[in-house]
Amino acid sequence: MEKICRTKVVDILKRTDFGAIVHVQGWIRTHRSSKAVDFIALNDGSTIHNVQLVIDPLRFDAEQLKQLTTGACIGVKGKLVESEGSEQRSEIQAESIEIYGLCGNDYPMQKKGQSFEYMRQYAHLRLRTNTFGAVMRIRHHLSMAIHTYFHEHGFFYFHTPIITASDCEGAGEMFQITTQNLYDLKKDEHGKIKYDDDFFGKMTSLTVSGQLEGELGATALGAIYTFGPTFRAENSNTPRHLAEFWMIEPEVAFVDLPALMDLEEDFIKFCVRWALEHCNEDLKFLNKMIDKTLIERLQGILKDPFVRLSYTEGIKILEEAARQGHRFEFPISWGMDLASEHERYLVELYFKRPVIMTDYPKEIKAFYMKVNEDDKTVQGTDVLFPQIGEIIGGSVREENLEKLKAEIARRHIPMKDMWWYLDTRKYGTCPHGGFGLGFERLILFVTGMANIRDVIPFPRTPHNADF
């Protein structure tokens, strides 16, 4: 007998060669029974849509059909026919059914209308639902968009270490790594931990950013990007923070602030355009079920150029809004870091489009940012988005060795293990800059989801490291 190869549901739904014998495999979404006919909606993860299986109950064992419940995994061979319904073009008249895995009535994902909070308890199974299937497919396509954009623009994919002895942000909120027995840590006479016998012989942690190492790549290859996991040990239990997340960090030699802002805008518009072109069906589903303004908002990102606004001008707008009666939870004045409510006011209410804010006070930004001639502000740049707030943070880097060393000393940053970073300024220094984009925040915006824990397969947050 001729072997019939499996066809994915996404491909079956495109076919019009009615009468052909086909083979599909997947998980049952729904099973409706009657005396005359059974209907099974089957999904294999390749598309948001299900293929309908039409089953003549007289041709199959009644007990077997009773076992075909939501969540069960089956394979079906049958005839591809034109569908009588308006929902889809084709369906399959089942001729044989093979059961791979049954699913009991205690299956956590079988009911409709479950909350996202409930489904986080079953992150290993929630991926089979329509919503999370759509989000994960969009996550994949955005990953492809990122690699495609940078490859086509002459950037090299650069792998920076996950284990590091440097703290890029100077925050100290890092996950430490050790092979020592935590119940018997060796300490010196001052009570400090001795790392002599540890694996690396020094204190090491999971990286908070690949930027510093990325700068090394840019000063050799011209333009690089990193795309990998990063870790922050912040005790932040909010819908916008994760302890483990993915970052995209391009770094470019010979770039100035206007060119850096051009890159940020062009890149993010490319990603949004890619999603609209490659994730149309999933976005339609999310637009219907999650956020009815989603597609309109995504299309709006592409219409107009982003606003370019200095921090000082932004503060003036916010102070005037407060004088006119707009109520902010947190007061605002020059020198303060903007809260999410301030960023969203500028983007959603005042300009009604994304904003690239520049020239922040140097006291609230990182040590490596290039200081302006006023000696008060730095050439930092944040891209602010509706519903999200800051989605990109970047800057032109300080390329002058003496200025960088002076700033490090002024901030009392321990740099004894950072000699290699300073060498980029010591030997053949060059102007350069770059930015970081939190991948999950991009997915939040593109999917319309409200909580960052719902756009990564297995979220890592305070007191949560399951699966």
CSV table of N, CA, C and O in Angstrom, one decimal, residues 311 315 318 330-340 342-343 357 360-361 364-365 382 390:
chain,number,residue,atom,x,y,z
A,311,TYR,N,15.1,65.6,25.9
A,311,TYR,CA,14.6,65.4,27.2
A,311,TYR,C,14.1,66.7,27.8
A,311,TYR,O,13.0,66.8,28.4
A,315,ILE,N,10.4,67.5,29.2
A,315,ILE,CA,10.0,67.9,30.6
A,315,ILE,C,9.1,69.1,30.5
A,315,ILE,O,8.2,69.2,31.3
A,318,LEU,N,5.6,68.1,29.8
A,318,LEU,CA,5.0,67.4,30.9
A,318,LEU,C,4.7,68.3,32.1
A,318,LEU,O,3.6,68.2,32.7
A,330,PHE,N,3.4,60.4,39.6
A,330,PHE,CA,4.7,60.8,40.1
A,330,PHE,C,5.0,62.2,39.5
A,330,PHE,O,4.8,62.5,38.4
A,331,PRO,N,5.4,63.1,40.4
A,331,PRO,CA,5.8,64.5,40.0
A,331,PRO,C,7.0,64.4,39.0
A,331,PRO,O,7.7,63.5,39.1
A,332,ILE,N,7.1,65.5,38.2
A,332,ILE,CA,8.2,65.5,37.2
A,332,ILE,C,8.9,66.8,37.2
A,332,ILE,O,8.3,67.9,37.3
A,333,SER,N,10.2,66.8,37.1
A,333,SER,CA,11.0,68.0,37.0
A,333,SER,C,12.3,67.6,36.3
A,333,SER,O,12.7,66.4,36.3
A,334,TRP,N,13.0,68.6,35.8
A,334,TRP,CA,14.3,68.3,35.1
A,334,TRP,C,15.3,67.6,36.0
A,334,TRP,O,15.5,68.0,37.2
A,335,GLY,N,15.9,66.6,35.5
A,335,GLY,CA,16.8,65.8,36.3
A,335,GLY,C,16.3,64.5,36.7
A,335,GLY,O,17.1,63.6,37.1
A,336,MET,N,15.0,64.3,36.7
A,336,MET,CA,14.4,63.0,37.1
A,336,MET,C,14.2,62.1,35.9
A,336,MET,O,14.1,62.5,34.8
A,337,ASP,N,14.3,60.8,36.2
A,337,ASP,CA,14.0,59.8,35.2
A,337,ASP,C,12.5,59.8,34.9
A,337,ASP,O,11.7,59.9,35.9
A,338,LEU,N,12.1,59.6,33.7
A,338,LEU,CA,10.7,59.6,33.3
A,338,LEU,C,10.1,58.2,33.8
A,338,LEU,O,10.7,57.2,33.6
A,339,ALA,N,8.9,58.3,34.3
A,339,ALA,CA,8.1,57.1,34.7
A,339,ALA,C,7.3,56.7,33.4
A,339,ALA,O,7.2,57.5,32.5
A,340,SER,N,6.8,55.5,33.4
A,340,SER,CA,6.0,55.0,32.3
A,340,SER,C,4.8,55.9,32.0
A,340,SER,O,4.5,56.2,30.8
A,342,HIS,N,4.7,59.1,32.3
A,342,HIS,CA,5.2,60.3,31.5
A,342,HIS,C,5.5,60.0,30.1
A,342,HIS,O,5.1,60.7,29.2
A,343,GLU,N,6.1,58.8,29.9
A,343,GLU,CA,6.4,58.4,28.5
A,343,GLU,C,5.2,58.2,27.7
A,343,GLU,O,5.1,58.6,26.5
A,357,MET,N,13.4,60.1,22.3
A,357,MET,CA,13.8,61.2,23.3
A,357,MET,C,15.3,61.1,23.4
A,357,MET,O,15.9,60.0,23.5
A,360,TYR,N,19.6,63.2,27.6
A,360,TYR,CA,19.1,63.0,29.0
A,360,TYR,C,20.2,63.6,29.9
A,360,TYR,O,21.4,63.6,29.6
A,361,PRO,N,19.8,64.0,31.1
A,361,PRO,CA,20.8,64.3,32.1
A,361,PRO,C,21.8,63.2,32.4
A,361,PRO,O,21.4,62.0,32.5
A,364,ILE,N,21.5,60.5,35.3
A,364,ILE,CA,20.5,59.4,35.3
A,364,ILE,C,20.8,58.3,34.2
A,364,ILE,O,20.0,57.4,34.0
A,365,LYS,N,21.9,58.5,33.6
A,365,LYS,CA,22.3,57.5,32.5
A,365,LYS,C,23.6,56.9,32.8
A,365,LYS,O,24.3,57.2,33.7
A,382,ASP,N,16.1,57.2,23.8
A,382,ASP,CA,15.1,56.2,24.1
A,382,ASP,C,14.0,56.3,23.1
A,382,ASP,O,13.5,57.4,22.8
A,390,GLU,N,9.1,52.9,27.2
A,390,GLU,CA,10.4,52.7,26.6
A,390,GLU,C,10.5,51.3,26.0
A,390,GLU,O,10.3,50.3,26.7
